[in-house]
Amino acid sequence: GVLHPIESYWLAYGTEEKTGRLRRELNDDFDALTAWLIGDTKDFDFIAESLIPQLYQGIQDGRLRMGEMSYSVLLAPNMLTMRRTTLKMLRELKAAGGRIVFTGYLPQYLDGIKSEEVQAFAAGCEYVPFTQNQLLQALEGVSPLEIFEADGTHTQNLLTQMRLDGDEKWVFVAHKPPLQRLDHTDSQPITLRMRGEWDVRVYDAWNGTISKANVSRAGGFTAFDTALYAQDSLLLRFTPAHGERRAAPAPRAAASTPVAIASEVPVTLS
């Protein structure tokens, strides 16, 4: 779950010469955060502080329950102010062993009034600098689904949507705008890895067929290798696995090329 920082933007709303630069920074950072999470296939919802009193259902097994949803991690990004009802919920989540991650600005206001309460609370939680690399590293393994390139790195040009259907899961994969590789005829090999042991069926919209995917399972994950072309998409149905287990291949390391470096090299000063 991601706390939506809209009220921090409102707090910064003023004349262009006094707050314009801050507002543009907050807006750009919000766009960047959304793109980072979506591009890294992180499954998340924005949570409006105004709806917390209505939707908050308490903590269960260390997970925050909001309405019909529950979250293993709560992210508080670039907040200048926070509601007291939100802080109360965060304290309950932390006391129950839940995970809270602050990033970027820490709130200096509580209900719009100058206060050090939130910063004092945040000092006992995780803090991650607001950079793509460090934030995504901190959230590694949070999402049940990850997609990797052939060299073992996370894809950045795909987005996913996952729906629960009883004990099954539906996953839709498509290209994330701005669309890339439109003039390429080569494929993009990828590996989808879902937490749990599943059978996977591919619903092919081009020819109307449904086929069982060749998957591998090991270490509590199911892996599925496939390839996408410039404007491809995937619709996958995950059902609890039955039948023979097969070991998953070892994760592929990032590609590397050895380079020999002589012990002495000539140097010319200009």
PDB file of C-alpha atoms in Angstrom, residues 47-204:
ATOM      1  CA  ILE A  47      -4.405   4.782  -0.078  1.00  0.00           C
ATOM      2  CA  ALA A  48      -6.204   8.088   0.506  1.00  0.00           C
ATOM      3  CA  GLU A  49      -5.745   9.358   4.051  1.00  0.00           C
ATOM      4  CA  SER A  50      -9.299  10.718   3.981  1.00  0.00           C
ATOM      5  CA  LEU A  51     -10.668   7.164   3.576  1.00  0.00           C
ATOM      6  CA  ILE A  52      -8.608   5.504   6.310  1.00  0.00           C
ATOM      7  CA  PRO A  53     -11.185   6.029   9.104  1.00  0.00           C
ATOM      8  CA  GLN A  54     -13.793   4.409   6.855  1.00  0.00           C
ATOM      9  CA  LEU A  55     -11.722   1.530   5.409  1.00  0.00           C
ATOM     10  CA  TYR A  56      -9.234   0.607   8.146  1.00  0.00           C
ATOM     11  CA  GLN A  57     -10.021  -2.889   9.452  1.00  0.00           C
ATOM     12  CA  GLY A  58      -7.074  -3.348  11.819  1.00  0.00           C
ATOM     13  CA  ILE A  59      -3.974  -5.542  11.585  1.00  0.00           C
ATOM     14  CA  GLN A  60      -4.021  -9.284  10.927  1.00  0.00           C
ATOM     15  CA  ASP A  61      -0.849 -11.427  10.854  1.00  0.00           C
ATOM     16  CA  GLY A  62       1.267  -8.307  10.491  1.00  0.00           C
ATOM     17  CA  ARG A  63      -0.707  -7.132   7.441  1.00  0.00           C
ATOM     18  CA  LEU A  64      -2.600  -3.870   7.178  1.00  0.00           C
ATOM     19  CA  ARG A  65      -6.266  -4.515   6.340  1.00  0.00           C
ATOM     20  CA  MET A  66      -8.034  -1.795   4.342  1.00  0.00           C
ATOM     21  CA  GLY A  67     -11.538  -2.623   3.187  1.00  0.00           C
ATOM     22  CA  GLU A  68     -11.269  -5.885   1.229  1.00  0.00           C
ATOM     23  CA  MET A  69      -7.508  -5.496   0.740  1.00  0.00           C
ATOM     24  CA  SER A  70      -4.486  -6.248   2.922  1.00  0.00           C
ATOM     25  CA  TYR A  71      -0.877  -5.112   2.611  1.00  0.00           C
ATOM     26  CA  SER A  72       2.433  -6.526   3.826  1.00  0.00           C
ATOM     27  CA  VAL A  73       4.239  -3.185   3.413  1.00  0.00           C
ATOM     28  CA  LEU A  74       3.065   0.407   3.745  1.00  0.00           C
ATOM     29  CA  LEU A  75       5.058   3.067   1.878  1.00  0.00           C
ATOM     30  CA  ALA A  76       4.934   6.750   2.929  1.00  0.00           C
ATOM     31  CA  PRO A  77       6.499   8.775   0.081  1.00  0.00           C
ATOM     32  CA  ASN A  78       7.395  12.472   0.121  1.00  0.00           C
ATOM     33  CA  MET A  79       4.823  13.572   2.687  1.00  0.00           C
ATOM     34  CA  LEU A  80       4.955  17.070   4.152  1.00  0.00           C
ATOM     35  CA  THR A  81       1.920  16.540   6.361  1.00  0.00           C
ATOM     36  CA  MET A  82       0.042  13.549   7.747  1.00  0.00           C
ATOM     37  CA  ARG A  83      -3.335  13.094   9.384  1.00  0.00           C
ATOM     38  CA  ARG A  84      -3.431  12.085  13.035  1.00  0.00           C
ATOM     39  CA  THR A  85      -5.722   9.173  12.114  1.00  0.00           C
ATOM     40  CA  THR A  86      -3.028   7.945   9.718  1.00  0.00           C
ATOM     41  CA  LEU A  87      -0.320   8.192  12.370  1.00  0.00           C
ATOM     42  CA  LYS A  88      -2.518   6.244  14.794  1.00  0.00           C
ATOM     43  CA  MET A  89      -2.914   3.493  12.211  1.00  0.00           C
ATOM     44  CA  LEU A  90       0.838   3.405  11.540  1.00  0.00           C
ATOM     45  CA  ARG A  91       1.579   3.043  15.240  1.00  0.00           C
ATOM     46  CA  GLU A  92      -0.790   0.087  15.460  1.00  0.00           C
ATOM     47  CA  LEU A  93       0.803  -1.471  12.369  1.00  0.00           C
ATOM     48  CA  LYS A  94       4.317  -1.086  13.774  1.00  0.00           C
ATOM     49  CA  ALA A  95       3.280  -2.469  17.190  1.00  0.00           C
ATOM     50  CA  ALA A  96       1.899  -5.561  15.417  1.00  0.00           C
ATOM     51  CA  GLY A  97       5.168  -6.155  13.577  1.00  0.00           C
ATOM     52  CA  GLY A  98       4.099  -4.645  10.259  1.00  0.00           C
ATOM     53  CA  ARG A  99       6.573  -3.072   7.871  1.00  0.00           C
ATOM     54  CA  ILE A 100       6.515   0.688   7.251  1.00  0.00           C
ATOM     55  CA  VAL A 101       8.878   2.390   4.790  1.00  0.00           C
ATOM     56  CA  PHE A 102       9.350   6.166   4.609  1.00  0.00           C
ATOM     57  CA  THR A 103      11.040   7.707   1.581  1.00  0.00           C
ATOM     58  CA  GLY A 104      11.777  11.272   0.507  1.00  0.00           C
ATOM     59  CA  TYR A 105      10.417  14.089   2.653  1.00  0.00           C
ATOM     60  CA  LEU A 106       9.355  13.237   6.196  1.00  0.00           C
ATOM     61  CA  PRO A 107       6.178  14.945   7.445  1.00  0.00           C
ATOM     62  CA  GLN A 108       6.828  18.106   9.445  1.00  0.00           C
ATOM     63  CA  TYR A 109       3.118  18.730  10.047  1.00  0.00           C
ATOM     64  CA  LEU A 110       0.337  16.764  11.724  1.00  0.00           C
ATOM     65  CA  ASP A 111      -3.158  17.683  10.535  1.00  0.00           C
ATOM     66  CA  GLY A 112      -1.494  20.694   8.912  1.00  0.00           C
ATOM     67  CA  ILE A 113      -0.018  21.937  12.201  1.00  0.00           C
ATOM     68  CA  LYS A 114       3.738  22.036  12.781  1.00  0.00           C
ATOM     69  CA  SER A 115       4.722  18.950  14.771  1.00  0.00           C
ATOM     70  CA  GLU A 116       7.673  16.601  15.318  1.00  0.00           C
ATOM     71  CA  GLU A 117       5.484  13.586  16.158  1.00  0.00           C
ATOM     72  CA  VAL A 118       5.644  11.928  12.751  1.00  0.00           C
ATOM     73  CA  GLN A 119       9.396  12.411  12.380  1.00  0.00           C
ATOM     74  CA  ALA A 120       9.935  10.940  15.845  1.00  0.00           C
ATOM     75  CA  PHE A 121       7.806   7.932  14.867  1.00  0.00           C
ATOM     76  CA  ALA A 122       9.570   7.568  11.493  1.00  0.00           C
ATOM     77  CA  ALA A 123      12.923   7.362  13.282  1.00  0.00           C
ATOM     78  CA  GLY A 124      11.887   3.883  14.474  1.00  0.00           C
ATOM     79  CA  CYS A 125      10.826   2.731  10.988  1.00  0.00           C
ATOM     80  CA  GLU A 126      12.674   2.038   7.747  1.00  0.00           C
ATOM     81  CA  TYR A 127      13.850   5.039   5.752  1.00  0.00           C
ATOM     82  CA  VAL A 128      14.999   4.746   2.129  1.00  0.00           C
ATOM     83  CA  PRO A 129      16.404   7.640   0.067  1.00  0.00           C
ATOM     84  CA  PHE A 130      14.111   8.607  -2.789  1.00  0.00           C
ATOM     85  CA  THR A 131      16.064   7.004  -5.640  1.00  0.00           C
ATOM     86  CA  GLN A 132      14.833   4.342  -8.031  1.00  0.00           C
ATOM     87  CA  ASN A 133      17.596   1.879  -7.251  1.00  0.00           C
ATOM     88  CA  GLN A 134      17.449   2.087  -3.460  1.00  0.00           C
ATOM     89  CA  LEU A 135      13.660   2.113  -3.244  1.00  0.00           C
ATOM     90  CA  LEU A 136      13.181  -0.885  -5.534  1.00  0.00           C
ATOM     91  CA  GLN A 137      15.926  -2.778  -3.719  1.00  0.00           C
ATOM     92  CA  ALA A 138      14.125  -2.157  -0.419  1.00  0.00           C
ATOM     93  CA  LEU A 139      10.910  -3.531  -1.944  1.00  0.00           C
ATOM     94  CA  GLU A 140      12.567  -6.567  -3.564  1.00  0.00           C
ATOM     95  CA  GLY A 141      10.437  -9.682  -3.114  1.00  0.00           C
ATOM     96  CA  VAL A 142       7.348  -7.799  -1.898  1.00  0.00           C
ATOM     97  CA  SER A 143       5.331  -8.448  -5.049  1.00  0.00           C
ATOM     98  CA  PRO A 144       4.312 -12.088  -5.699  1.00  0.00           C
ATOM     99  CA  LEU A 145       5.093 -11.643  -9.419  1.00  0.00           C
ATOM    100  CA  GLU A 146       8.395 -10.589 -10.958  1.00  0.00           C
ATOM    101  CA  ILE A 147       9.480 -10.466 -14.615  1.00  0.00           C
ATOM    102  CA  PHE A 148      13.109 -10.791 -15.680  1.00  0.00           C
ATOM    103  CA  GLU A 149      15.042 -10.137 -18.878  1.00  0.00           C
ATOM    104  CA  ALA A 150      17.230 -12.887 -20.358  1.00  0.00           C
ATOM    105  CA  ASP A 151      20.247 -11.441 -18.509  1.00  0.00           C
ATOM    106  CA  GLY A 152      18.518 -11.739 -15.115  1.00  0.00           C
ATOM    107  CA  THR A 153      17.653  -8.052 -14.662  1.00  0.00           C
ATOM    108  CA  HIS A 154      14.116  -6.812 -14.010  1.00  0.00           C
ATOM    109  CA  THR A 155      12.149  -5.714 -17.054  1.00  0.00           C
ATOM    110  CA  GLN A 156      11.326  -2.011 -17.172  1.00  0.00           C
ATOM    111  CA  ASN A 157       9.118  -1.814 -20.272  1.00  0.00           C
ATOM    112  CA  LEU A 158       6.212  -4.007 -19.116  1.00  0.00           C
ATOM    113  CA  LEU A 159       3.251  -3.523 -16.819  1.00  0.00           C
ATOM    114  CA  THR A 160       1.046  -6.128 -15.203  1.00  0.00           C
ATOM    115  CA  GLN A 161      -2.367  -6.480 -13.639  1.00  0.00           C
ATOM    116  CA  MET A 162      -3.190  -9.398 -11.367  1.00  0.00           C
ATOM    117  CA  ARG A 163      -6.696 -10.430 -10.326  1.00  0.00           C
ATOM    118  CA  LEU A 164      -7.660 -13.039  -7.729  1.00  0.00           C
ATOM    119  CA  ASP A 165     -10.386 -15.482  -8.762  1.00  0.00           C
ATOM    120  CA  GLY A 166     -11.036 -17.804  -5.837  1.00  0.00           C
ATOM    121  CA  ASP A 167      -7.816 -19.771  -5.381  1.00  0.00           C
ATOM    122  CA  GLU A 168      -6.673 -18.847  -8.909  1.00  0.00           C
ATOM    123  CA  LYS A 169      -4.884 -15.795 -10.282  1.00  0.00           C
ATOM    124  CA  TRP A 170      -5.234 -14.035 -13.630  1.00  0.00           C
ATOM    125  CA  VAL A 171      -2.247 -12.037 -14.876  1.00  0.00           C
ATOM    126  CA  PHE A 172      -2.257  -9.623 -17.812  1.00  0.00           C
ATOM    127  CA  VAL A 173       1.079  -8.400 -19.162  1.00  0.00           C
ATOM    128  CA  ALA A 174       1.420  -5.567 -21.679  1.00  0.00           C
ATOM    129  CA  HIS A 175       3.977  -3.006 -22.807  1.00  0.00           C
ATOM    130  CA  LYS A 176       4.301   0.144 -20.741  1.00  0.00           C
ATOM    131  CA  PRO A 177       4.172   3.510 -22.498  1.00  0.00           C
ATOM    132  CA  PRO A 178       6.102   5.084 -24.033  1.00  0.00           C
ATOM    133  CA  LEU A 179       6.134   2.057 -26.328  1.00  0.00           C
ATOM    134  CA  GLN A 180       9.598   0.897 -27.322  1.00  0.00           C
ATOM    135  CA  ARG A 181      10.955  -1.517 -29.930  1.00  0.00           C
ATOM    136  CA  LEU A 182       8.069  -0.745 -32.311  1.00  0.00           C
ATOM    137  CA  ASP A 183      10.341  -1.046 -35.348  1.00  0.00           C
ATOM    138  CA  HIS A 184      12.046  -4.214 -34.065  1.00  0.00           C
ATOM    139  CA  THR A 185      11.268  -7.667 -35.408  1.00  0.00           C
ATOM    140  CA  ASP A 186      13.336  -9.453 -32.772  1.00  0.00           C
ATOM    141  CA  SER A 187      11.756 -10.925 -29.659  1.00  0.00           C
ATOM    142  CA  GLN A 188      12.259 -10.025 -26.008  1.00  0.00           C
ATOM    143  CA  PRO A 189      12.875 -13.218 -24.003  1.00  0.00           C
ATOM    144  CA  ILE A 190      11.457 -12.940 -20.489  1.00  0.00           C
ATOM    145  CA  THR A 191      10.915 -15.105 -17.416  1.00  0.00           C
ATOM    146  CA  LEU A 192       7.821 -14.651 -15.246  1.00  0.00           C
ATOM    147  CA  ARG A 193       8.252 -15.835 -11.668  1.00  0.00           C
ATOM    148  CA  MET A 194       5.240 -16.189  -9.365  1.00  0.00           C
ATOM    149  CA  ARG A 195       5.461 -16.979  -5.650  1.00  0.00           C
ATOM    150  CA  GLY A 196       3.841 -20.355  -4.980  1.00  0.00           C
ATOM    151  CA  GLU A 197       3.438 -23.538  -6.993  1.00  0.00           C
ATOM    152  CA  TRP A 198       1.131 -23.131  -9.965  1.00  0.00           C
ATOM    153  CA  ASP A 199      -0.009 -24.583 -13.253  1.00  0.00           C
ATOM    154  CA  VAL A 200      -0.124 -21.875 -15.926  1.00  0.00           C
ATOM    155  CA  ARG A 201      -2.393 -21.638 -18.948  1.00  0.00           C
ATOM    156  CA  VAL A 202      -1.848 -19.162 -21.772  1.00  0.00           C
ATOM    157  CA  TYR A 203      -4.959 -17.559 -23.276  1.00  0.00           C
ATOM    158  CA  ASP A 204      -3.928 -16.588 -26.816  1.00  0.00           C
TER     159      ASP A 204
END
